PDB file of C-alpha atoms in Angstrom:
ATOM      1  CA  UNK A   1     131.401 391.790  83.184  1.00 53.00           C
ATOM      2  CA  UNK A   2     130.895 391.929  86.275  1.00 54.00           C
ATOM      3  CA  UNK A   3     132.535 389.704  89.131  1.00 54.00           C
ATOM      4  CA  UNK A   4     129.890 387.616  91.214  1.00 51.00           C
ATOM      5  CA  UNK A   5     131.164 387.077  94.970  1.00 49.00           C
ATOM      6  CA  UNK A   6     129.561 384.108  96.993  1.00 45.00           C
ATOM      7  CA  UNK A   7     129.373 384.881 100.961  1.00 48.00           C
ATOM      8  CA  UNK A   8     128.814 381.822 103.234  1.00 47.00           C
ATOM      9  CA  UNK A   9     125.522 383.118 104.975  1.00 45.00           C
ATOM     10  CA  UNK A  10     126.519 384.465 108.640  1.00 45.00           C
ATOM     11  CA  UNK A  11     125.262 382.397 110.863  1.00 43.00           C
ATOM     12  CA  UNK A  12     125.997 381.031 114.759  1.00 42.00           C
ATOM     13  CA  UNK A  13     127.917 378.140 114.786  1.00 39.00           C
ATOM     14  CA  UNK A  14     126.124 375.059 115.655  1.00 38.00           C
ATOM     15  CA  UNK A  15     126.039 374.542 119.871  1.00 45.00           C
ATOM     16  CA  UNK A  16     126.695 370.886 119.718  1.00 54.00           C
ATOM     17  CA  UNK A  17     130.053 371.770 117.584  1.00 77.00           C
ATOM     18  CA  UNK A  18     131.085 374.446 120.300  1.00 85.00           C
ATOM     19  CA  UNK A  19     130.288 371.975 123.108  1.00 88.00           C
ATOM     20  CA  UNK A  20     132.612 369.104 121.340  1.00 91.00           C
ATOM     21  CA  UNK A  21     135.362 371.892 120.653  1.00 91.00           C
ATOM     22  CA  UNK A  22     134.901 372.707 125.114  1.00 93.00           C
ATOM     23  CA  UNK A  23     134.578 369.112 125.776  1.00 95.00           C
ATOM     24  CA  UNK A  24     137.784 368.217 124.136  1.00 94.00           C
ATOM     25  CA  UNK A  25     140.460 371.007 125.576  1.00 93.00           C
ATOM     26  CA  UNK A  26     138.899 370.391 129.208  1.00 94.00           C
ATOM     27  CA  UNK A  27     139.834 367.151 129.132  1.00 96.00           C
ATOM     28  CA  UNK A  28     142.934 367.766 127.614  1.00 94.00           C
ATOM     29  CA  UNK A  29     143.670 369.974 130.402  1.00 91.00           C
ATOM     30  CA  UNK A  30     142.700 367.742 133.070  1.00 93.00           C
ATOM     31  CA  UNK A  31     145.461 365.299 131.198  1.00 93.00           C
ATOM     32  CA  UNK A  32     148.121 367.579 131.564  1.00 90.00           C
ATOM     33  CA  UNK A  33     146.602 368.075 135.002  1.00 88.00           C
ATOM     34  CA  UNK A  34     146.473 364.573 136.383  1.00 87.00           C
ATOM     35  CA  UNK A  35     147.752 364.671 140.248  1.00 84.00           C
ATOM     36  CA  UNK A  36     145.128 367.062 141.409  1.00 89.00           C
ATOM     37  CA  UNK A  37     141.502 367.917 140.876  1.00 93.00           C
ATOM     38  CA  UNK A  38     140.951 370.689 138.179  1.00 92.00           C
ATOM     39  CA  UNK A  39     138.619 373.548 139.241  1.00 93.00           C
ATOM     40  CA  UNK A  40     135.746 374.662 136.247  1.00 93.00           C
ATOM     41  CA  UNK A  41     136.677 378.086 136.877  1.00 93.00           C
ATOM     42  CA  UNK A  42     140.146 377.574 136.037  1.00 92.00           C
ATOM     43  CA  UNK A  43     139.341 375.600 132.702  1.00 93.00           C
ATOM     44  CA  UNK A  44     137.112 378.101 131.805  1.00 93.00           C
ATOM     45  CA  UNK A  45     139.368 380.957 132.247  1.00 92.00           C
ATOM     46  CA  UNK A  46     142.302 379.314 131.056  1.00 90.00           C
ATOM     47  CA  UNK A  47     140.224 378.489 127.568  1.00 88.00           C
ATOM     48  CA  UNK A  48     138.249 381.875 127.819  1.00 90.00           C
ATOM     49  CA  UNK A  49     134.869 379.831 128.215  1.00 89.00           C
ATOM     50  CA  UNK A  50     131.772 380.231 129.943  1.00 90.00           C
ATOM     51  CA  UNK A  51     131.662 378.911 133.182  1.00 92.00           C
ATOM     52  CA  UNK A  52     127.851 378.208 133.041  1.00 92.00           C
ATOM     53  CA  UNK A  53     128.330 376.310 129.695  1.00 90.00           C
ATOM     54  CA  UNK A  54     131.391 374.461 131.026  1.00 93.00           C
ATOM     55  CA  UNK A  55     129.285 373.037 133.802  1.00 92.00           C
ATOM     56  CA  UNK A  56     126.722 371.795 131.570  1.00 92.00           C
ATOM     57  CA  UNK A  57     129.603 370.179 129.618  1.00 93.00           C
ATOM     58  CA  UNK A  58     130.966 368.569 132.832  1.00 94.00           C
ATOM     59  CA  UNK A  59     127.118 367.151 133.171  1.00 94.00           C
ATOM     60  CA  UNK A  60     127.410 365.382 129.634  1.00 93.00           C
ATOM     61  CA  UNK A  61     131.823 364.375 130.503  1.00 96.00           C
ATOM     62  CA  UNK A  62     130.582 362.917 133.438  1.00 95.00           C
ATOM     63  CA  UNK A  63     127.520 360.947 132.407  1.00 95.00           C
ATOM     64  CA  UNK A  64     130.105 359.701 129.390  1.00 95.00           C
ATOM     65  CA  UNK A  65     132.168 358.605 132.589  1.00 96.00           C
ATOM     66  CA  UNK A  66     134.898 360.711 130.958  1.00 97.00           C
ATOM     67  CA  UNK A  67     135.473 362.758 134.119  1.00 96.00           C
ATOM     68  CA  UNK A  68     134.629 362.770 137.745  1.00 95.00           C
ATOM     69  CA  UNK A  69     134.070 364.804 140.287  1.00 94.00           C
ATOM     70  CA  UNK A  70     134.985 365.257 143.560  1.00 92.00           C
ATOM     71  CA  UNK A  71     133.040 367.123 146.035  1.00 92.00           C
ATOM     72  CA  UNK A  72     134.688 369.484 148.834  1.00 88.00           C
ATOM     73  CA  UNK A  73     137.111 372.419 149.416  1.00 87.00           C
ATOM     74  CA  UNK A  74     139.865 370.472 147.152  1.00 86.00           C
ATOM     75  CA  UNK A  75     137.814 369.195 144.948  1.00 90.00           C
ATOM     76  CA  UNK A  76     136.853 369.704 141.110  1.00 92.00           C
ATOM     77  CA  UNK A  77     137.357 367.604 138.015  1.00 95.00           C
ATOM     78  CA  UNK A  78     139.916 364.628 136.798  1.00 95.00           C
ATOM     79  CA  UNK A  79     139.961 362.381 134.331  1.00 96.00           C
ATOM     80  CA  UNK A  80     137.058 359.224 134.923  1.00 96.00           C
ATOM     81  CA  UNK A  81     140.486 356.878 133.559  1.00 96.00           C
ATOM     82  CA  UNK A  82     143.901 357.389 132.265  1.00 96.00           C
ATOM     83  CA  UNK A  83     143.945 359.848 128.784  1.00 95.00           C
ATOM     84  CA  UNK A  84     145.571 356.879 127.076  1.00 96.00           C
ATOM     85  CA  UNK A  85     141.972 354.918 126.717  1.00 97.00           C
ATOM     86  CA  UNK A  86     140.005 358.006 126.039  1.00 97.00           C
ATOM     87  CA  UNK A  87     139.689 358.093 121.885  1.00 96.00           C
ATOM     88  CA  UNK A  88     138.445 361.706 120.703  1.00 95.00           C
ATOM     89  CA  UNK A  89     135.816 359.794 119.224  1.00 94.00           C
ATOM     90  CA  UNK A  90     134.274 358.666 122.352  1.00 95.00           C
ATOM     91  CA  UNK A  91     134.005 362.159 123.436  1.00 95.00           C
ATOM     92  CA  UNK A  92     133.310 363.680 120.308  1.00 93.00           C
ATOM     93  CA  UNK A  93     129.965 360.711 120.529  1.00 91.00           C
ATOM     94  CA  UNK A  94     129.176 361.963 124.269  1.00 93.00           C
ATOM     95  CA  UNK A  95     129.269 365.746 123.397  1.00 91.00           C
ATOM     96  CA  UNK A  96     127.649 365.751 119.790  1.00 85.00           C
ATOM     97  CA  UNK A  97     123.925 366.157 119.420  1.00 75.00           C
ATOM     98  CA  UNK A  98     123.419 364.856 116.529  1.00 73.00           C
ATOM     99  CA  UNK A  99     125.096 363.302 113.188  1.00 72.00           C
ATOM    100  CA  UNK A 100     122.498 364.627 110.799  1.00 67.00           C
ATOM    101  CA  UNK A 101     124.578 365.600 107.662  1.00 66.00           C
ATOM    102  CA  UNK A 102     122.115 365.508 105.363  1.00 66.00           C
ATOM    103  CA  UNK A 103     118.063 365.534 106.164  1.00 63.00           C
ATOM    104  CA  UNK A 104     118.278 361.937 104.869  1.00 63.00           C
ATOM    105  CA  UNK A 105     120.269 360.927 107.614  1.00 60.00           C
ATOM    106  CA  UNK A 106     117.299 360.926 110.158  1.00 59.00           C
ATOM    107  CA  UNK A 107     116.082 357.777 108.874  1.00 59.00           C
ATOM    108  CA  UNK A 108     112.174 358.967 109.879  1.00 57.00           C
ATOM    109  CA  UNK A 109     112.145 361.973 106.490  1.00 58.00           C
ATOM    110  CA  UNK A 110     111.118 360.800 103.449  1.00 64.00           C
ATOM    111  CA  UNK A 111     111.214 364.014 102.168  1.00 68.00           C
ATOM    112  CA  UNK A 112     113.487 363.309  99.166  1.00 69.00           C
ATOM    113  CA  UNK A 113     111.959 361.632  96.231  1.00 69.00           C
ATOM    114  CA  UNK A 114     115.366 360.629  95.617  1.00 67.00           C
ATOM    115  CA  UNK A 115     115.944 358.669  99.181  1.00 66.00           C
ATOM    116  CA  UNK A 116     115.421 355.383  97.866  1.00 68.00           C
ATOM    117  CA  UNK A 117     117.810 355.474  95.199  1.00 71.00           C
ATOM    118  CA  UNK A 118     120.380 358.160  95.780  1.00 74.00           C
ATOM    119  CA  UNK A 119     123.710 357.345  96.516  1.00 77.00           C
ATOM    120  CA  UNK A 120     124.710 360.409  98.424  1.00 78.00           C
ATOM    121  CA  UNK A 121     123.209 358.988 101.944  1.00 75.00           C
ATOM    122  CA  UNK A 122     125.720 356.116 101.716  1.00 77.00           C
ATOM    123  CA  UNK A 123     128.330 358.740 100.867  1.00 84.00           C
ATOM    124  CA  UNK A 124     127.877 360.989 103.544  1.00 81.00           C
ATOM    125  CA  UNK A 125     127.205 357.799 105.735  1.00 81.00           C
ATOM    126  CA  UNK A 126     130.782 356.361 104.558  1.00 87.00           C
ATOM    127  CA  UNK A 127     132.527 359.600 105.082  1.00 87.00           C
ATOM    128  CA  UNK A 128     131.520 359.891 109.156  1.00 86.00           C
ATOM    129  CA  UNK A 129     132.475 356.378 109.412  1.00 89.00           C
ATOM    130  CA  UNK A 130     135.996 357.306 108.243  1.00 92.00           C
ATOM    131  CA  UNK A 131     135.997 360.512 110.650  1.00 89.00           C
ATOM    132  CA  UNK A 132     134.849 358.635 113.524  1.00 91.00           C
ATOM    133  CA  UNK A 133     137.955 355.905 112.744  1.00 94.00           C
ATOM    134  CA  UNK A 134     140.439 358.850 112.251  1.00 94.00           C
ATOM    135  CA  UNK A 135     139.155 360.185 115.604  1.00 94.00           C
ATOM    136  CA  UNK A 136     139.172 356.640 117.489  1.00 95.00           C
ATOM    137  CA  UNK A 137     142.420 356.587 116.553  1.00 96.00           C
ATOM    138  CA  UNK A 138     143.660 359.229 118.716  1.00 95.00           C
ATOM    139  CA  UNK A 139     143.241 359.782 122.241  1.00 96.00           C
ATOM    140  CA  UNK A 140     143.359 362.385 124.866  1.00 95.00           C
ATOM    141  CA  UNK A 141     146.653 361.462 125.866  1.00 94.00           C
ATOM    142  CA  UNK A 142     148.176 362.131 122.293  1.00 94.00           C
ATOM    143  CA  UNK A 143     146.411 365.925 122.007  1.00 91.00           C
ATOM    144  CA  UNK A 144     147.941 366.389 125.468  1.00 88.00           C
ATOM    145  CA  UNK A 145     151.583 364.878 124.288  1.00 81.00           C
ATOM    146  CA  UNK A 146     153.367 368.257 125.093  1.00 72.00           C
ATOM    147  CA  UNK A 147     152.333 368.034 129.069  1.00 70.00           C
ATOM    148  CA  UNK A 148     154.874 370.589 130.458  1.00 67.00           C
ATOM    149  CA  UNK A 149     154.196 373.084 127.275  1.00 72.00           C
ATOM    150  CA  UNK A 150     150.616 372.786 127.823  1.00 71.00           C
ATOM    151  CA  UNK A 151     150.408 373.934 131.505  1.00 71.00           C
ATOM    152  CA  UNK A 152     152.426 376.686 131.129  1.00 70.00           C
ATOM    153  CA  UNK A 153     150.456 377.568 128.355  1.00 72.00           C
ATOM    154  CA  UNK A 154     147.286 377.133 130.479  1.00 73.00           C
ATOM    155  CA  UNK A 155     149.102 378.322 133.735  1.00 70.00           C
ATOM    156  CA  UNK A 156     148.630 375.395 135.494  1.00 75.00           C
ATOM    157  CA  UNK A 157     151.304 375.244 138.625  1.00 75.00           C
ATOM    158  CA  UNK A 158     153.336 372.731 138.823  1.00 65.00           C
ATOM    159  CA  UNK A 159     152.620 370.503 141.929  1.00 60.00           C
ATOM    160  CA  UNK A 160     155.919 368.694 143.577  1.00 52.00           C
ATOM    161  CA  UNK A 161     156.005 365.080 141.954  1.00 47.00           C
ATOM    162  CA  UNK A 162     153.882 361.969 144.077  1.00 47.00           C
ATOM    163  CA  UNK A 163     155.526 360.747 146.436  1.00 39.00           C
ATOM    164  CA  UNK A 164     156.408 357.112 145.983  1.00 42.00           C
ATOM    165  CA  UNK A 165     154.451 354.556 147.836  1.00 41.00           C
ATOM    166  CA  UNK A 166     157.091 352.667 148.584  1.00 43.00           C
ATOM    167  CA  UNK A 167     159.495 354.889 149.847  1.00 38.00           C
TER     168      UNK A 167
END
């Protein structure tokens, strides 16, 4: 007999997954990037992005008031508030489209005859609940733990430490 082989169909990855995936290591750089303003081109070509897509990223980190800008010759991206209270399930939230695991999760389709009396929705329901609280649980900060490996990884310079305010 002969062996049967099952391909997964080849097909693009979903955006929204792509823009979560961008949104997540630009603000981890920005952590380990916190005492100056981050440019989008250097993100972009530190992570081998797009720098078109990265700006439309920015749009959707800064609406979440994840990150702001600042305008002018200095000026780029930094984190909206410290990495500690930013979960990766508040930006995974502000970058994701949609949720949808299932056709019965858009609660508008009835096209199941089983919707009112399968148990899988309430699976599937149960099961992003418990992602989301793994995901809440950790925040930018702790991805971004290894500060001093992570910019030379990303070849960010290191700027001289702030000087004190009372000194």
């Amino acid at each position: 007999p002969t062996a049967v082989t099952f391909r997964r169909p080849t097909r693009p990855r979903p955006r929204s997954r792509q823009q979560t995936n961008y949104a997540v290591r630009a603000l981890m750089y920005c952590a380990v990037n916190p005492d100056k303003p981050s440019k989008v081109a250097d993100i972009a070509a530190s992570f081998d992005m797009s720098e078109t897509h990265l700006f439309k990223i920015m749009k959707v980190l800064v609406d979440a008031n994840l990150i702001k800008t600042i305008r002018g010759r200095n000026g780029g991206v930094m984190l909206a508030r410290p990495a500690e209270n930013i979960s990766v399930g508040e930006v995974v939230r502000a970058a994701e489209e949609s949720f949808l695991l299932a056709e019965c999760f858009d609660s508008g389709r009835k096209d199941c005859p089983l919707i009112m009396s399968c148990g899988f929705n309430g699976l599937l329901h149960e099961a992003l609940e418990a992602f989301m609280e793994v995901l809440d649980g950790k925040s930018i900060a702790d991805l971004s733990e290894d500060r001093f490996g992570m910019r030379d990884l990303l070849k960010i310079e290191m700027t001289k430490a702030p000087i004190a305010a009372n000194a």
